[in-house]
Amino acid sequence: MRRDVLVIGGGATGAGVARDLSLRGIDCILLEMGDYCHGASGGNHGLLHSGGRYVMKDRSSASECASENKVLRRIAPFCIEGTDGLFVSVPGDDPGFGDVFKGSCHAAGVPTAELSLKEALSLEPGLDPGITRCFEVEDGSIDPFALVQANVDQARENGATVLNHCRVTGIKVKDGRASDVEYVDERDGQRHEVSPEIIVNAAGSWAPTVAGLAGADLKMALDQGSMLVFDGRCCGRVVNRLRPPSNGDIAVPNHTSTILGTTSRSAPSYEGATVSAGDIDLLKKEAAVLLPGLRNARVVRAYCGVRPLLGGSGGREASRSFSVIRSEDVDNLLSVAGGKLTTYRLMAEKVSDQVCGMLGNSVNCRTHLEELSPGAVPVGGSIASTRLVRKYGAKASSISTSSPKVICSCEQVLHTEVEHVLQSPDVLTMADVMRRTRAGMGYCQGLDCSLAVLDIMVERRHVEAVPTFNDFLDERGRGQTMASGDQRRQEMLREHLLSGVYGLRRKG
Amino acid sequence: MNEGRCIKCGSCMQACPVLNDPRGSDFPGPRTVGIDAPRFSERLSMGKVSFKCTMCHACEWACPSSITITRSMIRLRGEMVTSMPSLPGHQRMRENIRRMGRTVDNDFRSWKENGEKALYFPGCIGLGKLPDMVSSVSRLLDSLGIAHDISSQVKCCGSPLLKIGADQEAEGLRQSNMKVFSRYDRIITSCPGCTYQLREVYGIKAEHLVEILPEGRFSSAVEGRWALQVPCHLKRGVSPWTADDMMSVLERAGVDLVRLPEEDRCCGGGGGMLSGFPDTSDSIAVSKADVYRKADVRGVITACPFCCLNLRKAGSNVLDISEAIIANR
Ligand SMILES: Cc1cc2nc3c(=O)[nH]c(=O)nc-3n(C[C@H](O)[C@H](O)[C@H](O)COP(=O)(O)OP(=O)(O)OC[C@H]3O[C@@H](n4cnc5c(N)ncnc54)[C@H](O)[C@@H]3O)c2cc1C
Ligand code: SF4
Ligand code: SF4
């Protein structure tokens, strides 16, 4: 199969490139080895950056975030909560830092305003009453799954082929150009081939591996960050610590939880990154400094993601900006790496500009103009139906709300939502269902809904029940090994029911 | 604030009389309303079905995590009333209170205002709908040697207002009632809902009639076999011992009691259900009345004006405990 462009990687960047190219009328195919958001796009903090975080050390990233923040609020309002954010200091923090921060925000074009402490505490009553300074910024929270899916949908509407669960396994190179690319589709287990004019390597942390398939060299440092999910919204706004970026100094309210992060240390590989007990201790220690309520909140799970960082020594010193690299060894291979979820559209625009240049296409980028999922309007009547738009955008209107049957109570997921997502050929596993509906993401971690979801999958898809279920438990089990307090009680009950009573869980 | 302890065992849902009634299946249930919903920024979009709860505390009793589910449901109700129109029945009740200080009109005329040390506080339903029951409680108190007033000055205890989230109006009633109460050493009630409200919200030691009875000696005023309807707010609100007291007083008086497993299941009348969702309230009462009919008893003895009213409507022969016993001198 001949195509103009092959995009490898279905995270935010890859999906963004496919959307951008297809809107410019370019014939492209995207291949993703897992589900969309299998990499960093699914393992991040969910913060729609105002840019405030980077004004001190990385002004260009800060400016990019500030302008993309506005663009995303405009084009993807359905999956964004415009909560706004606060930068707050406490006794012991450098008292002069606030002024430097203010000046740097101004220089980077990041809108900010200092609040009186009284104002700050009335806006955000959960803050420690002892705070010393507070600035307001335009942070928000974003649902990466919904965002990426909307990019995929729009790319498809404009003619792109987008396939998840298809791993690129080989790239043939002839005369310094990549010719045929081999991939394996998990649906049939078969090898397939595609012959693109240009390859865009948007494989995030795996970008060096993908480049390596073509014999090209790409250097990248991997940096891992861990996050804690607290049940419930412990703050209404994003709360940042007003100090140079450090561990555990951002709390992001998103959906039904508050996510505290992150940490930063180098990782051997994506697969090799895990949350350590040390990460958890570190985060928990920082948790209550700004928001004392977090001390008593329930930690539902911990997870981590891996940042591919270009150049420098890695870690917090490395630039959060991005680059598009045209391989010296393979002429038609473009790799894109670095950046943020917040700036994914801009990255995609730059890559696509370069692709267009190589193809001699002169159509301009339209991704900042076209709304993603236009016409998304909340239904109302119940929590579950009001939330449909946040998860599915305009597609929410094709989900029936006539039966109020809720399949997952933690996340208020309708039975009909599960039926709806199972109509998509993208959905193969229970975890695929979870990423789209959020069934299983709440504090009971699937105790309440997983068997019901399995039941529907068996009925609709004729999947084999036990292996399907065990795959799901394996995936969810990862963040659960260190549960404590009430989450431990929850895990004991879940374990008892699933393995003790139903004998379902695979041992060992 | 202990909702974070939930482990999704589902016991609360099994215990809930509304969820398990065919007319109540649209109620999201105690776990959703009390535990899960408050975590959402969309929580206020839940709509009026989330008020479809009798406040019977059965969920709370069933919860292995000791979560005060009813309290968190009430908190959410309070938040919701500011953003949605009241149910017509609730609106009517509120207007009644505003107009005459009580939830229902009353034709009670047997006030006793002699400056006694004890005050009998019958509550709105007693005064408005069950004057005979109020008289029989008063007579029983007299024969126990407890001289008491029944004051025309007292207003609704405010419990129903709290259940529908009208906290400020409830506070006004509390202040007004406390002025009357300050003239008395002892407050005696016959409505479990009032008792709970006076104790938990007013912070005063109100005594329900059932708590006083063990002191006396009684004989039966009834013939044949009788079943019990144990009031929710008495057993699960005031104290579990009240149910045992009720039973032992009746047994010692010589009443032939038939014990049924369903005796402490809610009648469907509490929590503003009678005014807010009369159909569901009715349906729950009818299935309870069925239980009693099948048990082939002469009637049902209870200690709550709501139970009396609701089960009578459903066709049961119901007596308040004060009507089932006679004090021996
Ligand atoms: C801990 C952490 C917190 C973060 N927090 C934020 C934040 O709050 N806000 C923000 O804006 N940004 C944040 N980021 C950054 C953001 O997550 C990333 O910049 C962004 O998700 C990168 O997207 P991507 O598409 O480039 O990479 P990825 O999402 O990693 O996508 C790469 C994809 O390529 C696929 N792939 C790899 N190899 C192959 C192959 N051989 N065949 C087919 N497919 C393949 C992978 O499966 C993967 O899905 C955070 C990052 C981390 C690590
Ligand atoms: S108080 Fe009673 S009616 Fe209300 S939710 Fe609990 S069990 Fe159900
Ligand atoms: S009974 Fe308690 S622990 Fe069990 S589901 Fe209900 S609220 Fe949660």
PDB file of C-alpha atoms and ligand atoms in Angstrom, chain A residues 8-15 31-49 54 65 142 166-169 202-207 209-210 213 223-227 252 262-263 270 304-308 336-344 347, ligand 1:
ATOM      1  CA  ILE A   8       4.404   6.251  13.766  1.00  0.00           C
ATOM      2  CA  GLY A   9       2.956   6.774  17.236  1.00  0.00           C
ATOM      3  CA  GLY A  10      -0.590   7.525  18.383  1.00  0.00           C
ATOM      4  CA  GLY A  11       0.110   9.830  21.290  1.00  0.00           C
ATOM      5  CA  ALA A  12      -0.899  13.475  21.207  1.00  0.00           C
ATOM      6  CA  THR A  13       1.884  14.376  18.799  1.00  0.00           C
ATOM      7  CA  GLY A  14       1.235  11.641  16.258  1.00  0.00           C
ATOM      8  CA  ALA A  15      -2.521  12.115  16.357  1.00  0.00           C
ATOM      9  CA  LEU A  31       0.148   3.350  13.238  1.00  0.00           C
ATOM     10  CA  GLU A  32       0.097   2.985  17.006  1.00  0.00           C
ATOM     11  CA  MET A  33       1.376  -0.159  18.695  1.00  0.00           C
ATOM     12  CA  GLY A  34      -0.907   0.020  21.733  1.00  0.00           C
ATOM     13  CA  ASP A  35      -4.022   2.040  22.272  1.00  0.00           C
ATOM     14  CA  TYR A  36      -3.890   5.789  21.716  1.00  0.00           C
ATOM     15  CA  CYS A  37      -2.143   7.435  24.642  1.00  0.00           C
ATOM     16  CA  HIS A  38      -0.206   4.252  25.368  1.00  0.00           C
ATOM     17  CA  GLY A  39       2.892   6.350  26.118  1.00  0.00           C
ATOM     18  CA  ALA A  40       3.489   9.693  27.810  1.00  0.00           C
ATOM     19  CA  SER A  41       0.207  11.041  26.498  1.00  0.00           C
ATOM     20  CA  GLY A  42      -1.597   8.667  28.840  1.00  0.00           C
ATOM     21  CA  GLY A  43       0.942   8.863  31.658  1.00  0.00           C
ATOM     22  CA  ASN A  44       1.126  12.544  32.376  1.00  0.00           C
ATOM     23  CA  HIS A  45      -0.191  15.081  34.818  1.00  0.00           C
ATOM     24  CA  GLY A  46      -3.102  16.348  32.731  1.00  0.00           C
ATOM     25  CA  LEU A  47      -2.147  19.953  33.296  1.00  0.00           C
ATOM     26  CA  LEU A  48      -2.984  22.466  30.605  1.00  0.00           C
ATOM     27  CA  HIS A  49       0.020  24.647  31.296  1.00  0.00           C
ATOM     28  CA  TYR A  54       8.588  27.325  32.882  1.00  0.00           C
ATOM     29  CA  CYS A  65       2.464  27.058  26.504  1.00  0.00           C
ATOM     30  CA  ILE A 142      -7.170  18.451  30.235  1.00  0.00           C
ATOM     31  CA  CYS A 166      -0.475  -2.008  15.056  1.00  0.00           C
ATOM     32  CA  ARG A 167       3.217  -2.150  15.882  1.00  0.00           C
ATOM     33  CA  VAL A 168       5.833  -1.052  13.396  1.00  0.00           C
ATOM     34  CA  THR A 169       8.396  -3.840  13.329  1.00  0.00           C
ATOM     35  CA  ALA A 202       6.307  10.468  16.702  1.00  0.00           C
ATOM     36  CA  ALA A 203       7.082   7.512  18.921  1.00  0.00           C
ATOM     37  CA  GLY A 204       7.929   9.567  22.025  1.00  0.00           C
ATOM     38  CA  SER A 205      10.265   7.640  24.299  1.00  0.00           C
ATOM     39  CA  TRP A 206      10.484   4.918  21.666  1.00  0.00           C
ATOM     40  CA  ALA A 207      11.613   7.353  18.960  1.00  0.00           C
ATOM     41  CA  THR A 209      14.064   2.552  18.725  1.00  0.00           C
ATOM     42  CA  VAL A 210      11.912   3.424  15.746  1.00  0.00           C
ATOM     43  CA  LEU A 213      14.619   0.214  12.766  1.00  0.00           C
ATOM     44  CA  ASP A 223      13.237  11.097  32.367  1.00  0.00           C
ATOM     45  CA  GLN A 224      10.498   9.533  34.424  1.00  0.00           C
ATOM     46  CA  GLY A 225       7.938  11.253  36.576  1.00  0.00           C
ATOM     47  CA  SER A 226       5.570   9.734  39.124  1.00  0.00           C
ATOM     48  CA  MET A 227       2.196  11.011  40.199  1.00  0.00           C
ATOM     49  CA  VAL A 252      -4.249  19.229  39.390  1.00  0.00           C
ATOM     50  CA  THR A 262       5.587  14.986  39.710  1.00  0.00           C
ATOM     51  CA  THR A 263       8.993  13.576  40.430  1.00  0.00           C
ATOM     52  CA  TYR A 270       9.730   3.257  29.044  1.00  0.00           C
ATOM     53  CA  CYS A 304       4.341   7.211  36.114  1.00  0.00           C
ATOM     54  CA  GLY A 305       5.211   8.426  32.678  1.00  0.00           C
ATOM     55  CA  VAL A 306       8.424   8.895  30.742  1.00  0.00           C
ATOM     56  CA  ARG A 307       9.492  12.168  29.158  1.00  0.00           C
ATOM     57  CA  PRO A 308      11.711  11.980  26.153  1.00  0.00           C
ATOM     58  CA  VAL A 336       9.761  14.830  16.518  1.00  0.00           C
ATOM     59  CA  ALA A 337      10.437  14.788  20.201  1.00  0.00           C
ATOM     60  CA  GLY A 338      10.220  16.742  23.400  1.00  0.00           C
ATOM     61  CA  GLY A 339       7.518  19.295  24.131  1.00  0.00           C
ATOM     62  CA  LYS A 340       4.375  19.066  26.185  1.00  0.00           C
ATOM     63  CA  LEU A 341       0.862  17.823  25.832  1.00  0.00           C
ATOM     64  CA  THR A 342      -0.090  21.501  25.969  1.00  0.00           C
ATOM     65  CA  THR A 343       2.035  22.261  22.918  1.00  0.00           C
ATOM     66  CA  TYR A 344       1.193  19.101  20.952  1.00  0.00           C
ATOM     67  CA  MET A 347       4.602  20.526  17.420  1.00  0.00           C
TER      68      MET A 347
HETATM   69  C1  LIG C   1       5.411  12.479  34.200  1.00  0.00           C
HETATM   70  C2  LIG C   1       5.012  13.370  33.098  1.00  0.00           C
HETATM   71  C3  LIG C   1       4.123  14.418  33.340  1.00  0.00           C
HETATM   72  C4  LIG C   1       3.762  15.270  32.312  1.00  0.00           C
HETATM   73  N1  LIG C   1       2.861  16.233  32.581  1.00  0.00           N
HETATM   74  C5  LIG C   1       2.444  17.041  31.584  1.00  0.00           C
HETATM   75  C6  LIG C   1       1.460  17.998  31.824  1.00  0.00           C
HETATM   76  O1  LIG C   1       0.928  18.077  32.921  1.00  0.00           O
HETATM   77  N2  LIG C   1       1.099  18.820  30.825  1.00  0.00           N
HETATM   78  C7  LIG C   1       1.656  18.737  29.593  1.00  0.00           C
HETATM   79  O2  LIG C   1       1.294  19.536  28.757  1.00  0.00           O
HETATM   80  N3  LIG C   1       2.589  17.802  29.321  1.00  0.00           N
HETATM   81  C8  LIG C   1       2.988  16.942  30.280  1.00  0.00           C
HETATM   82  N4  LIG C   1       3.914  15.976  30.033  1.00  0.00           N
HETATM   83  C9  LIG C   1       4.459  15.868  28.693  1.00  0.00           C
HETATM   84  C10 LIG C   1       3.527  15.116  27.757  1.00  0.00           C
HETATM   85  O3  LIG C   1       2.999  13.996  28.365  1.00  0.00           O
HETATM   86  C11 LIG C   1       4.270  14.668  26.522  1.00  0.00           C
HETATM   87  O4  LIG C   1       4.968  15.736  26.004  1.00  0.00           O
HETATM   88  C12 LIG C   1       3.346  14.173  25.431  1.00  0.00           C
HETATM   89  O5  LIG C   1       2.397  13.289  25.918  1.00  0.00           O
HETATM   90  C13 LIG C   1       4.163  13.503  24.368  1.00  0.00           C
HETATM   91  O6  LIG C   1       3.316  12.920  23.422  1.00  0.00           O
HETATM   92  P1  LIG C   1       3.925  12.092  22.241  1.00  0.00           P
HETATM   93  O7  LIG C   1       2.779  11.767  21.357  1.00  0.00           O
HETATM   94  O8  LIG C   1       5.028  12.832  21.662  1.00  0.00           O
HETATM   95  O9  LIG C   1       4.535  10.796  22.891  1.00  0.00           O
HETATM   96  P2  LIG C   1       3.791   9.500  23.442  1.00  0.00           P
HETATM   97  O10 LIG C   1       2.512   9.844  24.039  1.00  0.00           O
HETATM   98  O11 LIG C   1       4.766   8.779  24.276  1.00  0.00           O
HETATM   99  O12 LIG C   1       3.450   8.695  22.142  1.00  0.00           O
HETATM  100  C14 LIG C   1       4.334   7.841  21.497  1.00  0.00           C
HETATM  101  C15 LIG C   1       3.551   6.687  20.953  1.00  0.00           C
HETATM  102  O13 LIG C   1       4.320   5.948  20.044  1.00  0.00           O
HETATM  103  C16 LIG C   1       3.917   4.611  20.116  1.00  0.00           C
HETATM  104  N5  LIG C   1       4.956   3.747  19.540  1.00  0.00           N
HETATM  105  C17 LIG C   1       6.204   3.576  19.998  1.00  0.00           C
HETATM  106  N6  LIG C   1       6.850   2.683  19.235  1.00  0.00           N
HETATM  107  C18 LIG C   1       5.995   2.285  18.262  1.00  0.00           C
HETATM  108  C19 LIG C   1       6.070   1.373  17.184  1.00  0.00           C
HETATM  109  N7  LIG C   1       7.153   0.674  16.958  1.00  0.00           N
HETATM  110  N8  LIG C   1       4.989   1.196  16.388  1.00  0.00           N
HETATM  111  C20 LIG C   1       3.860   1.913  16.606  1.00  0.00           C
HETATM  112  N9  LIG C   1       3.744   2.784  17.619  1.00  0.00           N
HETATM  113  C21 LIG C   1       4.776   2.969  18.452  1.00  0.00           C
HETATM  114  C22 LIG C   1       3.756   4.405  21.591  1.00  0.00           C
HETATM  115  O14 LIG C   1       2.940   3.293  21.865  1.00  0.00           O
HETATM  116  C23 LIG C   1       3.139   5.724  22.050  1.00  0.00           C
HETATM  117  O15 LIG C   1       1.738   5.664  22.108  1.00  0.00           O
HETATM  118  C24 LIG C   1       4.299  15.104  31.027  1.00  0.00           C
HETATM  119  C25 LIG C   1       5.176  14.055  30.787  1.00  0.00           C
HETATM  120  C26 LIG C   1       5.507  13.179  31.803  1.00  0.00           C
HETATM  121  C27 LIG C   1       6.392  12.058  31.527  1.00  0.00           C
END
